[in-house]
mmCIF file of N, CA and C in Angstrom:
data_model
loop_
_atom_site.group_PDB
_atom_site.id
_atom_site.type_symbol
_atom_site.label_atom_id
_atom_site.label_comp_id
_atom_site.label_asym_id
_atom_site.label_seq_id
_atom_site.Cartn_x
_atom_site.Cartn_y
_atom_site.Cartn_z
ATOM 1 N N THR L 1 43.522 2.757 -7.395
ATOM 2 C CA THR L 1 43.019 4.253 -8.561
ATOM 3 C C THR L 1 41.621 4.811 -7.695
ATOM 4 N N ASP L 2 41.321 6.655 -7.622
ATOM 5 C CA ASP L 2 39.554 7.429 -7.362
ATOM 6 C C ASP L 2 38.464 6.053 -8.562
ATOM 7 N N ILE L 3 38.770 6.101 -9.914
ATOM 8 C CA ILE L 3 38.239 5.170 -11.066
ATOM 9 C C ILE L 3 37.359 4.061 -10.475
ATOM 10 N N ARG L 4 38.492 3.308 -9.753
ATOM 11 C CA ARG L 4 38.311 1.784 -9.026
ATOM 12 C C ARG L 4 37.421 2.364 -7.665
ATOM 13 N N GLU L 5 37.746 2.844 -7.066
ATOM 14 C CA GLU L 5 36.636 3.165 -5.918
ATOM 15 C C GLU L 5 36.326 3.731 -6.751
ATOM 16 N N ILE L 6 35.313 4.654 -6.791
ATOM 17 C CA ILE L 6 33.980 5.000 -7.865
ATOM 18 C C ILE L 6 33.082 3.869 -7.965
ATOM 19 N N LEU L 7 33.519 2.914 -8.708
ATOM 20 C CA LEU L 7 32.796 1.489 -9.797
ATOM 21 C C LEU L 7 32.358 0.709 -8.606
ATOM 22 N N THR L 8 33.079 0.522 -7.357
ATOM 23 C CA THR L 8 32.961 -0.062 -6.129
ATOM 24 C C THR L 8 31.725 0.541 -5.809
ATOM 25 N N HIS L 9 30.943 1.952 -6.335
ATOM 26 C CA HIS L 9 29.640 2.468 -5.496
ATOM 27 C C HIS L 9 28.548 1.757 -6.310
ATOM 28 N N ARG L 10 27.827 0.992 -5.893
ATOM 29 C CA ARG L 10 26.183 -0.351 -6.596
ATOM 30 C C ARG L 10 25.526 0.506 -5.849
ATOM 31 N N ARG L 11 24.243 0.476 -6.886
ATOM 32 C CA ARG L 11 23.029 0.919 -6.235
ATOM 33 C C ARG L 11 22.333 -0.111 -6.466
ATOM 34 N N GLY L 12 21.895 -1.056 -5.492
ATOM 35 C CA GLY L 12 21.217 -2.227 -5.905
ATOM 36 C C GLY L 12 21.983 -3.246 -7.056
ATOM 37 N N GLY L 13 23.545 -3.421 -6.493
ATOM 38 C CA GLY L 13 24.618 -4.322 -7.396
ATOM 39 C C GLY L 13 24.338 -5.500 -7.582
ATOM 40 N N LYS L 14 25.139 -6.794 -8.130
ATOM 41 C CA LYS L 14 24.742 -7.605 -8.439
ATOM 42 C C LYS L 14 26.947 -8.160 -7.802
ATOM 43 N N ALA L 15 27.342 -9.095 -7.722
ATOM 44 C CA ALA L 15 28.799 -9.859 -8.284
ATOM 45 C C ALA L 15 28.561 -9.961 -9.712
ATOM 46 N N GLY L 16 29.918 -9.107 -10.646
ATOM 47 C CA GLY L 16 30.356 -9.764 -11.329
ATOM 48 C C GLY L 16 30.426 -8.121 -12.121
ATOM 49 N N GLY L 17 29.784 -7.213 -11.603
ATOM 50 C CA GLY L 17 29.520 -5.927 -11.998
ATOM 51 C C GLY L 17 28.807 -5.424 -12.887
ATOM 52 N N ALA L 18 27.331 -6.195 -12.980
ATOM 53 C CA ALA L 18 26.240 -5.669 -13.035
ATOM 54 C C ALA L 18 25.464 -4.647 -12.813
ATOM 55 N N GLY L 19 25.340 -3.898 -11.535
ATOM 56 C CA GLY L 19 24.709 -2.965 -10.615
ATOM 57 C C GLY L 19 25.763 -1.431 -10.618
ATOM 58 N N MET L 20 26.905 -1.752 -11.468
ATOM 59 C CA MET L 20 28.407 -1.016 -11.445
ATOM 60 C C MET L 20 27.914 -0.006 -11.542
ATOM 61 N N LEU L 21 28.686 1.907 -11.828
ATOM 62 C CA LEU L 21 28.220 2.910 -12.019
ATOM 63 C C LEU L 21 28.801 2.894 -13.213
ATOM 64 N N ARG L 22 27.796 3.142 -14.266
ATOM 65 C CA ARG L 22 28.022 3.310 -16.189
ATOM 66 C C ARG L 22 29.281 4.080 -15.637
ATOM 67 N N ALA L 23 30.528 4.130 -16.748
ATOM 68 C CA ALA L 23 31.627 5.130 -17.063
ATOM 69 C C ALA L 23 31.475 6.569 -17.129
ATOM 70 N N ARG L 24 29.961 6.785 -18.061
ATOM 71 C CA ARG L 24 29.950 8.361 -18.222
ATOM 72 C C ARG L 24 29.429 8.615 -16.881
ATOM 73 N N ALA L 25 28.602 8.310 -15.629
ATOM 74 C CA ALA L 25 27.937 8.730 -14.443
ATOM 75 C C ALA L 25 29.665 8.790 -13.187
ATOM 76 N N ALA L 26 30.263 7.624 -13.648
ATOM 77 C CA ALA L 26 31.272 8.280 -12.937
ATOM 78 C C ALA L 26 33.011 8.880 -13.101
ATOM 79 N N ALA L 27 32.310 9.333 -14.979
ATOM 80 C CA ALA L 27 32.712 10.588 -15.119
ATOM 81 C C ALA L 27 32.665 11.982 -14.569
ATOM 82 N N ARG L 28 31.156 11.740 -14.251
ATOM 83 C CA ARG L 28 30.606 12.922 -13.872
ATOM 84 C C ARG L 28 31.275 13.161 -12.032
ATOM 85 N N VAL L 29 30.947 12.034 -11.654
ATOM 86 C CA VAL L 29 30.999 12.009 -10.383
ATOM 87 C C VAL L 29 32.679 12.758 -9.771
ATOM 88 N N LEU L 30 33.116 12.319 -10.820
ATOM 89 C CA LEU L 30 34.846 12.369 -10.629
ATOM 90 C C LEU L 30 35.201 13.985 -11.256
ATOM 91 N N HIS L 31 34.178 14.781 -12.051
ATOM 92 C CA HIS L 31 34.229 15.751 -12.353
ATOM 93 C C HIS L 31 33.427 17.003 -11.700
ATOM 94 N N GLY L 32 32.531 16.006 -10.649
ATOM 95 C CA GLY L 32 31.639 17.483 -10.141
ATOM 96 C C GLY L 32 30.999 17.469 -10.699
ATOM 97 N N ILE L 33 29.972 16.739 -11.635
ATOM 98 C CA ILE L 33 28.573 17.787 -12.114
ATOM 99 C C ILE L 33 27.522 16.674 -12.355
ATOM 100 N N GLY L 34 26.535 17.031 -10.883
ATOM 101 C CA GLY L 34 25.712 16.839 -10.482
ATOM 102 C C GLY L 34 24.152 16.092 -11.615
ATOM 103 N N SER L 35 23.787 14.799 -11.254
ATOM 104 C CA SER L 35 22.486 14.557 -12.255
ATOM 105 C C SER L 35 21.532 14.146 -11.168
ATOM 106 N N PRO L 36 20.253 14.005 -11.242
ATOM 107 C CA PRO L 36 18.875 13.983 -10.834
ATOM 108 C C PRO L 36 19.299 12.744 -9.815
ATOM 109 N N LYS L 37 20.276 11.712 -10.802
ATOM 110 C CA LYS L 37 20.322 9.847 -10.208
ATOM 111 C C LYS L 37 21.404 10.163 -9.150
ATOM 112 N N TYR L 38 21.842 10.979 -9.525
ATOM 113 C CA TYR L 38 23.968 11.141 -8.541
ATOM 114 C C TYR L 38 23.796 12.627 -7.925
ATOM 115 N N PRO L 39 22.653 13.343 -7.751
ATOM 116 C CA PRO L 39 23.231 14.624 -6.964
ATOM 117 C C PRO L 39 24.898 14.888 -6.164
ATOM 118 N N ALA L 40 24.631 16.086 -6.552
ATOM 119 C CA ALA L 40 26.294 17.179 -5.735
ATOM 120 C C ALA L 40 25.726 16.802 -4.441
ATOM 121 N N ALA L 41 24.398 17.201 -3.797
ATOM 122 C CA ALA L 41 24.191 17.041 -1.974
ATOM 123 C C ALA L 41 25.101 15.482 -1.657
ATOM 124 N N GLU L 42 24.735 14.853 -2.780
ATOM 125 C CA GLU L 42 25.179 13.216 -2.088
ATOM 126 C C GLU L 42 26.039 12.279 -2.026
ATOM 127 N N TRP L 43 26.770 13.279 -3.142
ATOM 128 C CA TRP L 43 28.500 12.987 -2.602
ATOM 129 C C TRP L 43 29.290 13.561 -2.650
ATOM 130 N N ARG L 44 28.516 14.615 -2.151
ATOM 131 C CA ARG L 44 29.356 16.119 -1.076
ATOM 132 C C ARG L 44 29.524 15.552 0.099
ATOM 133 N N ARG L 45 28.892 14.509 0.568
ATOM 134 C CA ARG L 45 29.301 14.351 2.061
ATOM 135 C C ARG L 45 29.266 12.425 2.218
ATOM 136 N N GLY L 46 29.812 12.377 3.307
ATOM 137 C CA GLY L 46 29.984 11.261 3.817
ATOM 138 C C GLY L 46 31.626 10.175 2.712
ATOM 139 N N GLY L 47 31.867 8.969 3.489
ATOM 140 C CA GLY L 47 32.416 8.473 1.966
ATOM 141 C C GLY L 47 33.275 8.493 0.893
ATOM 142 N N SER L 48 32.213 9.277 -0.059
ATOM 143 C CA SER L 48 32.552 9.392 -0.753
ATOM 144 C C SER L 48 32.664 11.040 -1.570
ATOM 145 N N ALA L 49 33.075 11.608 -0.276
ATOM 146 C CA ALA L 49 33.332 12.771 -1.091
ATOM 147 C C ALA L 49 34.525 13.739 -0.999
ATOM 148 N N HIS L 50 36.037 12.770 -0.964
ATOM 149 C CA HIS L 50 37.209 12.497 -1.691
ATOM 150 C C HIS L 50 36.649 12.589 -2.782
ATOM 151 N N LEU L 51 35.548 12.011 -3.690
ATOM 152 C CA LEU L 51 35.613 11.379 -5.613
ATOM 153 C C LEU L 51 35.246 12.836 -6.113
ATOM 154 N N TRP L 52 34.438 13.569 -5.239
ATOM 155 C CA TRP L 52 33.515 14.849 -6.452
ATOM 156 C C TRP L 52 34.739 15.916 -6.544
ATOM 157 N N GLU L 53 35.049 15.544 -7.229
ATOM 158 C CA GLU L 53 35.272 17.347 -8.316
ATOM 159 C C GLU L 53 37.041 16.463 -8.685
ATOM 160 N N ARG L 54 37.581 15.468 -7.859
ATOM 161 C CA ARG L 54 38.395 14.890 -8.065
ATOM 162 C C ARG L 54 39.537 14.996 -9.308
ATOM 163 N N HIS L 55 38.292 14.491 -10.309
ATOM 164 C CA HIS L 55 39.727 15.010 -11.766
ATOM 165 C C HIS L 55 39.075 15.916 -12.582
ATOM 166 N N ARG L 56 38.546 17.212 -12.359
ATOM 167 C CA ARG L 56 38.128 18.705 -13.416
ATOM 168 C C ARG L 56 39.213 19.012 -14.191
ATOM 169 N N ASP L 57 40.638 18.658 -13.588
ATOM 170 C CA ASP L 57 41.622 18.995 -14.386
ATOM 171 C C ASP L 57 41.368 18.164 -15.687
ATOM 172 N N VAL L 58 41.405 16.996 -15.576
ATOM 173 C CA VAL L 58 41.534 16.018 -16.700
ATOM 174 C C VAL L 58 40.410 16.442 -17.942
ATOM 175 N N ASP L 59 40.630 15.879 -18.978
ATOM 176 C CA ASP L 59 39.561 15.869 -19.774
ATOM 177 C C ASP L 59 37.922 15.007 -19.461
ATOM 178 N N PHE L 60 37.598 15.664 -19.610
ATOM 179 C CA PHE L 60 35.881 14.629 -19.552
ATOM 180 C C PHE L 60 36.078 13.686 -19.887
ATOM 181 N N TYR L 61 36.202 13.518 -21.319
ATOM 182 C CA TYR L 61 35.588 12.422 -22.042
ATOM 183 C C TYR L 61 36.895 11.654 -22.021
ATOM 184 N N THR L 62 38.326 11.891 -21.300
ATOM 185 C CA THR L 62 39.544 11.001 -21.491
ATOM 186 C C THR L 62 39.002 10.094 -20.082
ATOM 187 N N VAL L 63 38.200 10.839 -19.169
ATOM 188 C CA VAL L 63 38.144 9.915 -18.161
ATOM 189 C C VAL L 63 37.220 8.811 -18.320
ATOM 190 N N VAL L 64 35.829 9.450 -18.665
ATOM 191 C CA VAL L 64 34.892 8.394 -19.731
ATOM 192 C C VAL L 64 35.710 7.507 -19.859
ATOM 193 N N GLU L 65 36.653 7.831 -20.771
ATOM 194 C CA GLU L 65 37.548 6.893 -21.659
ATOM 195 C C GLU L 65 38.073 5.681 -20.442
ATOM 196 N N MET L 66 38.867 6.068 -19.242
ATOM 197 C CA MET L 66 39.954 5.446 -18.389
ATOM 198 C C MET L 66 38.355 4.809 -17.107
ATOM 199 N N CYS L 67 37.840 5.462 -17.586
ATOM 200 C CA CYS L 67 36.471 4.625 -16.252
ATOM 201 C C CYS L 67 35.998 3.594 -17.822
ATOM 202 N N GLN L 68 35.377 3.236 -18.720
ATOM 203 C CA GLN L 68 35.078 2.118 -19.562
ATOM 204 C C GLN L 68 35.990 1.432 -19.397
ATOM 205 N N ALA L 69 37.082 1.427 -19.483
ATOM 206 C CA ALA L 69 38.394 0.693 -19.617
ATOM 207 C C ALA L 69 38.500 -0.316 -18.851
ATOM 208 N N GLU L 70 38.345 0.528 -17.505
ATOM 209 C CA GLU L 70 38.620 -0.419 -16.010
ATOM 210 C C GLU L 70 37.419 -1.511 -15.740
ATOM 211 N N ILE L 71 35.930 -0.685 -16.483
ATOM 212 C CA ILE L 71 34.575 -1.473 -16.470
ATOM 213 C C ILE L 71 34.785 -2.941 -17.309
ATOM 214 N N LEU L 72 35.729 -2.580 -18.312
ATOM 215 C CA LEU L 72 35.838 -3.873 -18.852
ATOM 216 C C LEU L 72 36.991 -4.745 -18.358
ATOM 217 N N ARG L 73 38.196 -4.196 -17.880
ATOM 218 C CA ARG L 73 38.929 -4.741 -17.066
ATOM 219 C C ARG L 73 38.535 -5.422 -15.948
ATOM 220 N N LYS L 74 37.588 -4.778 -15.296
ATOM 221 C CA LYS L 74 36.894 -5.714 -13.959
ATOM 222 C C LYS L 74 35.459 -7.322 -14.918
ATOM 223 N N ARG L 75 35.017 -6.569 -15.959
ATOM 224 C CA ARG L 75 34.395 -7.527 -16.764
ATOM 225 C C ARG L 75 34.913 -8.909 -17.162
ATOM 226 N N GLY L 76 36.579 -8.477 -17.167
ATOM 227 C CA GLY L 76 37.204 -9.914 -18.211
ATOM 228 C C GLY L 76 37.442 -9.779 -19.347
ATOM 229 N N VAL L 77 37.091 -8.782 -19.647
ATOM 230 C CA VAL L 77 37.154 -8.283 -21.291
ATOM 231 C C VAL L 77 38.151 -7.798 -21.727
ATOM 232 N N VAL L 78 39.369 -8.067 -22.585
ATOM 233 C CA VAL L 78 40.308 -7.516 -23.368
ATOM 234 C C VAL L 78 40.075 -7.034 -23.878
ATOM 235 N N PRO L 79 40.666 -5.215 -23.899
ATOM 236 C CA PRO L 79 41.073 -4.098 -24.935
ATOM 237 C C PRO L 79 41.321 -4.904 -26.342
ATOM 238 N N LEU L 80 40.347 -4.267 -27.828
ATOM 239 C CA LEU L 80 40.702 -5.098 -28.813
ATOM 240 C C LEU L 80 42.259 -4.204 -29.216
ATOM 241 N N ARG L 81 42.335 -3.484 -28.621
ATOM 242 C CA ARG L 81 44.464 -3.009 -29.418
ATOM 243 C C ARG L 81 45.205 -3.484 -28.393
ATOM 244 N N THR L 82 44.643 -4.556 -27.394
ATOM 245 C CA THR L 82 45.679 -4.506 -26.423
ATOM 246 C C THR L 82 45.789 -6.437 -27.122
ATOM 247 N N ALA L 83 44.376 -6.582 -27.609
ATOM 248 C CA ALA L 83 44.164 -8.454 -28.154
ATOM 249 C C ALA L 83 44.855 -8.351 -29.801
ATOM 250 N N THR L 84 44.708 -6.800 -29.887
ATOM 251 C CA THR L 84 45.894 -7.047 -31.335
ATOM 252 C C THR L 84 47.128 -7.045 -31.396
ATOM 253 N N LYS L 85 47.923 -6.478 -30.749
ATOM 254 C CA LYS L 85 49.130 -5.599 -30.099
ATOM 255 C C LYS L 85 49.581 -7.184 -29.877
ATOM 256 N N GLU L 86 49.081 -8.422 -28.680
ATOM 257 C CA GLU L 86 49.207 -9.431 -28.769
ATOM 258 C C GLU L 86 49.085 -10.197 -29.870
ATOM 259 N N LYS L 87 48.855 -10.115 -30.899
ATOM 260 C CA LYS L 87 48.938 -11.520 -31.308
ATOM 261 C C LYS L 87 50.349 -10.965 -32.546
ATOM 262 N N SER L 88 49.958 -9.590 -32.871
ATOM 263 C CA SER L 88 51.638 -9.499 -33.414
ATOM 264 C C SER L 88 52.906 -9.954 -33.583
ATOM 265 N N GLU L 89 53.255 -9.310 -31.840
ATOM 266 C CA GLU L 89 54.506 -10.333 -31.298
ATOM 267 C C GLU L 89 54.742 -11.898 -31.409
#
């Protein structure tokens, strides 16, 4: 997915997701919102250009939540509601 792809863009990252983009930063790129740390001009060119503004039609906070869930999945953390659901079954 686009979220998995954008989370692979690391700045000085380490194995295990230590240098992974944060959920809000990834959502900003997917919405096309630039910042000093992640300038629009940098994301509009190169191999990542197709991700810029890719999900601007989706609610920003929904994209943030989806990015956060993917970060937790990559780190091997099970979301609380999934763990609770599994216990009740």
